[in-house]
C-alpha positions as a LaTeX table, in Angstrom:
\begin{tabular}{lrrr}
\hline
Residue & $x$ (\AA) & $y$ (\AA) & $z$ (\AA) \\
\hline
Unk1 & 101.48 & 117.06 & 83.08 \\
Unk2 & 104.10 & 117.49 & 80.56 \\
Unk3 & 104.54 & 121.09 & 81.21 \\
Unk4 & 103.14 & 121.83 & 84.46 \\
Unk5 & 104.16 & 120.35 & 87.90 \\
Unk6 & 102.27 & 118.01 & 90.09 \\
Unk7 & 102.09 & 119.39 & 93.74 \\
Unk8 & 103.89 & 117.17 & 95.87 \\
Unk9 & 104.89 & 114.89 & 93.61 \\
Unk10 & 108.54 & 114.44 & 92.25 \\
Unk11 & 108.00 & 116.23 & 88.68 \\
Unk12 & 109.36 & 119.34 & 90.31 \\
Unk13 & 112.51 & 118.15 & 91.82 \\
Unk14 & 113.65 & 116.13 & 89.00 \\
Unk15 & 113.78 & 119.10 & 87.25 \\
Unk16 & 115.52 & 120.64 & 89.89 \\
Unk17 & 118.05 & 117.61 & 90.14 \\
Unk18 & 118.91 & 116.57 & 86.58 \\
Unk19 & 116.90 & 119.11 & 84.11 \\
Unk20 & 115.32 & 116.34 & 82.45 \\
Unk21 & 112.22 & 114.34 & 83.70 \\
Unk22 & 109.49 & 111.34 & 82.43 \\
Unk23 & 106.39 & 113.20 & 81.44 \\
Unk24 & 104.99 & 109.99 & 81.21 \\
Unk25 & 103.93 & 108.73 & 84.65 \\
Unk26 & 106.59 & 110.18 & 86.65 \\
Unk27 & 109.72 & 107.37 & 85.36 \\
Unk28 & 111.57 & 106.47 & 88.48 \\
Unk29 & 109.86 & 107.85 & 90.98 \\
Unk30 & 106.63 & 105.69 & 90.14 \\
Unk31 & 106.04 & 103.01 & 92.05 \\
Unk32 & 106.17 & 101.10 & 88.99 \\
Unk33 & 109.89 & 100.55 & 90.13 \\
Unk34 & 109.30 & 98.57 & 92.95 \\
Unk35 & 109.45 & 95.39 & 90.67 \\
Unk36 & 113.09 & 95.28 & 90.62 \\
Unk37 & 112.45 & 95.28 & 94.51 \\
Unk38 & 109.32 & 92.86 & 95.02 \\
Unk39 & 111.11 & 90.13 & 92.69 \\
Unk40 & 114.26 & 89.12 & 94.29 \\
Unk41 & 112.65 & 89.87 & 97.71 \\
Unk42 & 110.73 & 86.98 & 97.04 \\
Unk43 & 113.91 & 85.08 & 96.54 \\
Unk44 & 114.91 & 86.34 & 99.62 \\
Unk45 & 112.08 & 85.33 & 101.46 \\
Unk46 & 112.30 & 81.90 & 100.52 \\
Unk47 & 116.04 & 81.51 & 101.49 \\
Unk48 & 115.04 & 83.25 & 104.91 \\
Unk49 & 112.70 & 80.83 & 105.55 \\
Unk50 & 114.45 & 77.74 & 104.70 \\
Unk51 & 117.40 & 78.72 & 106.25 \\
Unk52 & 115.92 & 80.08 & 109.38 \\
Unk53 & 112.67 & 79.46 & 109.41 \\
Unk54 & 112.03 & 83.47 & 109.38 \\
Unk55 & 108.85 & 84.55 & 108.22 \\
Unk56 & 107.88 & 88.19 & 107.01 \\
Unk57 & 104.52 & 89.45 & 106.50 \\
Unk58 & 103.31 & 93.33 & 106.15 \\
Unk59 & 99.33 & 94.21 & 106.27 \\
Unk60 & 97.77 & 97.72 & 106.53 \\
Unk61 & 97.24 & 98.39 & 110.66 \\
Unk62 & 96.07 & 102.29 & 109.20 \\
Unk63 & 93.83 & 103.76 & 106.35 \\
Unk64 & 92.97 & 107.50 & 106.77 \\
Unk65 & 91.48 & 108.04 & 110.06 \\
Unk66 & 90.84 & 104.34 & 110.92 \\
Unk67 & 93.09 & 102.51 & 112.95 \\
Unk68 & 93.14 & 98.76 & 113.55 \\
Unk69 & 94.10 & 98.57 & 117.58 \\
Unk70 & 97.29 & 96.65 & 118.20 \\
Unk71 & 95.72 & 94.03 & 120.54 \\
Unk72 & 93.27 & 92.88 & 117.50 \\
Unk73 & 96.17 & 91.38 & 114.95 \\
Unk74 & 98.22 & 88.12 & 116.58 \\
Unk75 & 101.46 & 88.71 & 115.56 \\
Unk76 & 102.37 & 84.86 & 116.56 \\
Unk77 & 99.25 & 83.51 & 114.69 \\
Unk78 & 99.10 & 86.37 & 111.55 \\
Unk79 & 99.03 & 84.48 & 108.24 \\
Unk80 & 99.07 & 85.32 & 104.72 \\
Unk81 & 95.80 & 84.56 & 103.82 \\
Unk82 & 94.00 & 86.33 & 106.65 \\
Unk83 & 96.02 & 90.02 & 105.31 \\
Unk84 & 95.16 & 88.28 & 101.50 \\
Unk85 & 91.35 & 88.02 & 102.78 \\
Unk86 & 90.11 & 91.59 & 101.56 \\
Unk87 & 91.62 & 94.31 & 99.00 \\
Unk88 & 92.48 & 96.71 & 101.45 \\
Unk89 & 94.90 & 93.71 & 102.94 \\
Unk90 & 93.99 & 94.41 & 106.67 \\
Unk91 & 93.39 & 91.16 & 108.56 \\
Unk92 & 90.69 & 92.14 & 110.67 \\
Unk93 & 87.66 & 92.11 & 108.29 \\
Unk94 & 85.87 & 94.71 & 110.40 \\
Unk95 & 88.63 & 97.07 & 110.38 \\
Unk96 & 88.93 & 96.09 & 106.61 \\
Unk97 & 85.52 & 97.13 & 105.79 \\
Unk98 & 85.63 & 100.37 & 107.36 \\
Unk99 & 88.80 & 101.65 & 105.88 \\
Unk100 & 87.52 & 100.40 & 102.45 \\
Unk101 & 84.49 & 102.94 & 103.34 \\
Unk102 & 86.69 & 105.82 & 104.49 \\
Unk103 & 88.77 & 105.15 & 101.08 \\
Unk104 & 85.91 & 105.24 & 99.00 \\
Unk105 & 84.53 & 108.13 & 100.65 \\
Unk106 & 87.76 & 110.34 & 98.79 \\
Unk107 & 87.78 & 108.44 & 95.59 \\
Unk108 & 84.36 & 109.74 & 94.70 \\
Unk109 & 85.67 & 113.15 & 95.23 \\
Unk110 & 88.54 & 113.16 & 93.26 \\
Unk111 & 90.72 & 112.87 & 96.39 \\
Unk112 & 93.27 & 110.48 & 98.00 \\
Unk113 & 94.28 & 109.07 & 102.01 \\
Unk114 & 97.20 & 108.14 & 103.54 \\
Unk115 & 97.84 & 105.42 & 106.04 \\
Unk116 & 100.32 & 103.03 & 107.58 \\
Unk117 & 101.64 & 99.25 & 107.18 \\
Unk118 & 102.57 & 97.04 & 109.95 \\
Unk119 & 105.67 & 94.73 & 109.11 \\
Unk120 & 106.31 & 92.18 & 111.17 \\
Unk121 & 109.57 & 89.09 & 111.35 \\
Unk122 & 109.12 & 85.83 & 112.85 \\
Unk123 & 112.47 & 83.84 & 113.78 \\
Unk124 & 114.56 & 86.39 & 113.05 \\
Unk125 & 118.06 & 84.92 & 113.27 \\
Unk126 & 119.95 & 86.44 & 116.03 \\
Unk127 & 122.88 & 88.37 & 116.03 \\
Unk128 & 121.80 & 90.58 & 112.49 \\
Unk129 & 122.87 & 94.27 & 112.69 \\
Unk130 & 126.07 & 95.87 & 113.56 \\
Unk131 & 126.69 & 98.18 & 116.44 \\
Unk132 & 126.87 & 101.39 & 115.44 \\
Unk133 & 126.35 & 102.38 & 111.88 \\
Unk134 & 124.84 & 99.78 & 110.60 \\
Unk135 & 122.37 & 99.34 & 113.13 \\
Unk136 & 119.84 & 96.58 & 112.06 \\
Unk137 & 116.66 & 98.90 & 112.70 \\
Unk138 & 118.81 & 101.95 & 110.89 \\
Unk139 & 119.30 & 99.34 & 107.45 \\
Unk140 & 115.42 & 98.56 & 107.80 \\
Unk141 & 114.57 & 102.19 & 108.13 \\
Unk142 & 116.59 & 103.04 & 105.09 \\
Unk143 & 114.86 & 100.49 & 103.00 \\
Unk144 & 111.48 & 101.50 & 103.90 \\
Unk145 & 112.28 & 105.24 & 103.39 \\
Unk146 & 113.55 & 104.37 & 100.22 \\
Unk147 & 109.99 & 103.05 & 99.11 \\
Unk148 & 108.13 & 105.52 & 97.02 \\
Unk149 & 105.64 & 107.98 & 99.17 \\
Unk150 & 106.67 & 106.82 & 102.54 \\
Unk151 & 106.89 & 109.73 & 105.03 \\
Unk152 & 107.77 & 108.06 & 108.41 \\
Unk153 & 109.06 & 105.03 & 110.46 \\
Unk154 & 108.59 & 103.27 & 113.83 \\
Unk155 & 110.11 & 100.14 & 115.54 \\
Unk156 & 108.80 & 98.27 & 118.78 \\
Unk157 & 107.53 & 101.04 & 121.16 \\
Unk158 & 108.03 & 103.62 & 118.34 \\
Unk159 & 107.03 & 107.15 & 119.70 \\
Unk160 & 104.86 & 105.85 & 122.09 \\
Unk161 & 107.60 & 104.80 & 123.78 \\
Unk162 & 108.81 & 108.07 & 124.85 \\
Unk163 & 105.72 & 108.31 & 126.79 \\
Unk164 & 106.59 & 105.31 & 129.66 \\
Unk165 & 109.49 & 105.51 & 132.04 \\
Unk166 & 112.62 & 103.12 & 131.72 \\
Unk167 & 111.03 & 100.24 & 134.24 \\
Unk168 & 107.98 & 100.42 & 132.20 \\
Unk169 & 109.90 & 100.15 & 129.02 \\
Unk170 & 112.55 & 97.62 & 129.42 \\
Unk171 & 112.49 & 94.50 & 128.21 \\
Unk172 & 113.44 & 91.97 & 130.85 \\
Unk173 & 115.09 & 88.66 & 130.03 \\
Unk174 & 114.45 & 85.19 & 131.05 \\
Unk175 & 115.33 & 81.26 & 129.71 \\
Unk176 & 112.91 & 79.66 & 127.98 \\
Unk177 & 112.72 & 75.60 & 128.08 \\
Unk178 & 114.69 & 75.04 & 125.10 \\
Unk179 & 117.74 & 77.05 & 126.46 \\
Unk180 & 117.48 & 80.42 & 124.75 \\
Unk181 & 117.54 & 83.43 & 126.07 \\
Unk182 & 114.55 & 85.64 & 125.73 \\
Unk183 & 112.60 & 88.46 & 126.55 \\
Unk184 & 108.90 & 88.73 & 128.57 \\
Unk185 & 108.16 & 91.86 & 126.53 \\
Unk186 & 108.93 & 93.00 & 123.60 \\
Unk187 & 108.90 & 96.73 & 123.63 \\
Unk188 & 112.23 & 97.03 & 121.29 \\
Unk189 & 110.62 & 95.87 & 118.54 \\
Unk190 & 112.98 & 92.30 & 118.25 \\
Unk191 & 115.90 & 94.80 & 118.18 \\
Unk192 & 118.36 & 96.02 & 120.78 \\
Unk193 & 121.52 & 98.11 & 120.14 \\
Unk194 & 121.08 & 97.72 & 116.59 \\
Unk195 & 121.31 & 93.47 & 116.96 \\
Unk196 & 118.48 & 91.34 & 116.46 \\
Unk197 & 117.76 & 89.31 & 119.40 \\
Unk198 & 115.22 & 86.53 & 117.87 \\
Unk199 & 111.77 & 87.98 & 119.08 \\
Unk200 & 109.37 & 88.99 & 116.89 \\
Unk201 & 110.61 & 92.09 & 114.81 \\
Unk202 & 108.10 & 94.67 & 114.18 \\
Unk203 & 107.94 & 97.78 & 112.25 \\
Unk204 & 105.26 & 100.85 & 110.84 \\
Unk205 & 106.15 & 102.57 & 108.00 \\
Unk206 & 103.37 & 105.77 & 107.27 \\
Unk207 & 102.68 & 106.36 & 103.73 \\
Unk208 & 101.19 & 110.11 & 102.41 \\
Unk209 & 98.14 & 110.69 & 100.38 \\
Unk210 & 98.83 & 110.38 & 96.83 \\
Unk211 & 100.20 & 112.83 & 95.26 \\
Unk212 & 98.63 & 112.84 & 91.94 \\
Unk213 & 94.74 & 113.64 & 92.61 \\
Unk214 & 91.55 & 114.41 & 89.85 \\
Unk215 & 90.97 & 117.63 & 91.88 \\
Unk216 & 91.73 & 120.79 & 90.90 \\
Unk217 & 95.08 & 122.34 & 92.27 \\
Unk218 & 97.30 & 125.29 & 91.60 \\
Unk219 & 100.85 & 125.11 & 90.65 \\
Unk220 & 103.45 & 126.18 & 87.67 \\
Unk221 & 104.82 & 125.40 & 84.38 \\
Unk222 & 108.17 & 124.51 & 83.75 \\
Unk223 & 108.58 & 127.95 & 82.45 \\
Unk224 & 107.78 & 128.95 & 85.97 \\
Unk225 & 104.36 & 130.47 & 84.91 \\
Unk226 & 101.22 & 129.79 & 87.66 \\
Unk227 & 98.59 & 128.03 & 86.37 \\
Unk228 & 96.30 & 125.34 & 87.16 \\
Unk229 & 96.06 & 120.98 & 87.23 \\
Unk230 & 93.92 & 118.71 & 86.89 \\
Unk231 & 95.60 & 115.03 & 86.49 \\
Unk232 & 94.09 & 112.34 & 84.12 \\
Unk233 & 94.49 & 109.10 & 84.61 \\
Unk234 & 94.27 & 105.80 & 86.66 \\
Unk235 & 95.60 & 107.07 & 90.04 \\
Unk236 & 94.89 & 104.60 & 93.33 \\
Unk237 & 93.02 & 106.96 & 96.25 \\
Unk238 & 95.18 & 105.06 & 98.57 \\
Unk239 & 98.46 & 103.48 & 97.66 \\
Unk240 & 98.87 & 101.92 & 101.15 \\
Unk241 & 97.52 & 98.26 & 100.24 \\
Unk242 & 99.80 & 98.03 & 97.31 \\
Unk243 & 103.00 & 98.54 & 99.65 \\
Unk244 & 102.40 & 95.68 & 101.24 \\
Unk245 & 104.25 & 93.20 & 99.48 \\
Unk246 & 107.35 & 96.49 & 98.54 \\
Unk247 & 107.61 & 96.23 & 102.58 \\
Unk248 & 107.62 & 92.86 & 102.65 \\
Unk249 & 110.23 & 92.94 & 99.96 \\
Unk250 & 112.69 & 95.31 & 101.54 \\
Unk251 & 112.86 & 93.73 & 104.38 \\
Unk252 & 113.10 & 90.61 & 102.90 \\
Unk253 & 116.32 & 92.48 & 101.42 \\
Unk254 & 117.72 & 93.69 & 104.08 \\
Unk255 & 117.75 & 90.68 & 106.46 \\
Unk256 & 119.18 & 88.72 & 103.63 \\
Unk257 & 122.02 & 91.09 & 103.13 \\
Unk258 & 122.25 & 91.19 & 107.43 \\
Unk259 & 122.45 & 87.16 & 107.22 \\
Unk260 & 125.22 & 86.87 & 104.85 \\
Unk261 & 127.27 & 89.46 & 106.76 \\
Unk262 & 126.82 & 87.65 & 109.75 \\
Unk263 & 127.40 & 84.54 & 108.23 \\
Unk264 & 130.85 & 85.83 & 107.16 \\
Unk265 & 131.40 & 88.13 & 110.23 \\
Unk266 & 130.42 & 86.09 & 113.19 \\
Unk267 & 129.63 & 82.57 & 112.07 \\
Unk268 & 133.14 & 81.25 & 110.05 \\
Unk269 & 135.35 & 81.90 & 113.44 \\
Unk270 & 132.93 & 82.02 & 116.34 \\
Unk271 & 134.62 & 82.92 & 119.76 \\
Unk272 & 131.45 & 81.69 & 121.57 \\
Unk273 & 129.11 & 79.47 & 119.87 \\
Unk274 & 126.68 & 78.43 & 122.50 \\
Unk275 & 126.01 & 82.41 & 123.01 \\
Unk276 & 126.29 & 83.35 & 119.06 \\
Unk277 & 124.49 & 80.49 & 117.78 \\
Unk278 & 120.83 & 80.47 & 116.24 \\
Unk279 & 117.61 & 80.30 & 117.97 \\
Unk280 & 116.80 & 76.51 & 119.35 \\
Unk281 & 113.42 & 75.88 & 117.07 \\
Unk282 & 112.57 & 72.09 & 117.56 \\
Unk283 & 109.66 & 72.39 & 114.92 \\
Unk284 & 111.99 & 73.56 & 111.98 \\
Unk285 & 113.04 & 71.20 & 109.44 \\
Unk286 & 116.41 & 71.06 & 108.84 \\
Unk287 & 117.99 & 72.63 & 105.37 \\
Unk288 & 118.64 & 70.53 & 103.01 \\
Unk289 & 122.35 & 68.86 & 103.01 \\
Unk290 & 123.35 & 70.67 & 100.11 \\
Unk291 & 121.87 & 74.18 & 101.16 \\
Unk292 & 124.88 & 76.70 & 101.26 \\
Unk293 & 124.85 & 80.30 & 102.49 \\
\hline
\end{tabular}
């Protein structure tokens, strides 16, 4: 590894960026970096939720070729320790047990899987997200991107979307008995023209087979030679369970950064606050008196 390239892995393009790169487990573009993202996303997630009640919670909905079907997961009931109930942090134990199969079927041979995490937000506050730029679902989409082998990225309907007609698709809007505003569906995903509207957001972010593999594989030296690989090492057949909490994290991240702006933007001179305020939830406690965003 220190003089020949890993196939699809970053070794090459370092190179090719800066001339220099860690020969040692790949430096920044291991996913050992995600703990400068994981820690203060948990600081985030805890101001989110005292401030706005808004919970966040990520479990793997994909492993190789099995898929968990959307109607099995409750998004309104999902908890923490039903994704926390099984290594491969799905939440439907049969699903779970199958994908740990298909995942062990690769490991044995030396091989890895891809797959895909489901993100979801619970009382989102409203109003996150600006119009055109800085669209609240273009901010998420960064983030996930951003995560080390992630390869693709859906909100609400996602792709399948493009597949129903706009009467199918829309989401129509109705008052619920506390006063808000709401929709019966919820095919935008809890976003809509880049604003959050306080129903549930959700998200799938598709991660690639690992790069680094203990099968055999062609490539070149750094002095451009062909030659052949085989990696050593601890190397996960699947890194989807272990982005979990990073997804959980940057999203944590993002709607923090979202809230503040907001905060400052929308909330310190509000031209209508019966239409800009937060989500009526009569089961939240109340932030503490001293609690300052």
């Amino acid at each position: 590894m220190s003089v020949a390239y890993r196939p699809s892995h970053a070794d090459a393009t370092y190179d090719m960026k800066y001339g220099v790169r860690s020969v040692q487990g790949g430096g920044r573009s291991s996913a050992r970096e995600t703990i400068g993202r994981v820690a203060p996303g948990a600081v985030a997630k805890k101001i989110l939720k005292q401030f706005a009640g808004t919970e966040i919670l990520a479990y793997v909905s994909q492993a190789h070729n099995v898929v968990l079907p959307e109607d099995v997961v409750d998004h309104e009931m999902l908890t923490l320790d039903q994704v926390e109930s099984n290594i491969v942090r799905c939440p439907d134990p049969e699903y779970a047990e199958k994908m740990i199969a298909a995942i062990d079927a690769v490991r044995v041979r030396g091989d890895s899987v891809g797959g895909v995490v489901t993100c979801i937000v619970r009382n989102c506050p409203r109003g996150l997200g600006s119009p055109v730029f800085d669209k609240l679902e273009a901010e998420l989409a960064k983030a996930m991107m951003s995560l080390p082998a992630t390869k693709g990225f859906e909100v609400g309907s996602g792709f399948a979307g493009t597949f129903l007609t706009g009467s199918e698709h829309n989401d129509e809007f109705y008052t619920d008995e506390f006063g808000n505003i709401r929709t019966r569906t919820n095919r935008s995903g809890g976003i809509q023209g880049g604003i959050s509207n306080g129903e549930i957001i959700n998200m799938r972010i598709a991660f690639k087979p690992t790069s680094t593999i203990g099968r055999k594989q062609n490539t070149v030296t750094r002095e451009k030679k062909e030659t052949e690989l085989i990696a050593r090492g601890r190397h996960d057949p699947c890194v989807v369970p272990r982005a979990v909490p990073m997804v959980e994290a940057m999203v944590a991240l993002v709607l923090m950064d979202q809230l503040m702006a907001q905060h400052a933007q929308c909330h310190l001179f509000p031209i209508n606050p019966d239409l800009q305020g937060t989500m009526k939830l009569p089961e939240l406690e109340p932030a503490p008196a001293n609690f300052q965003m």
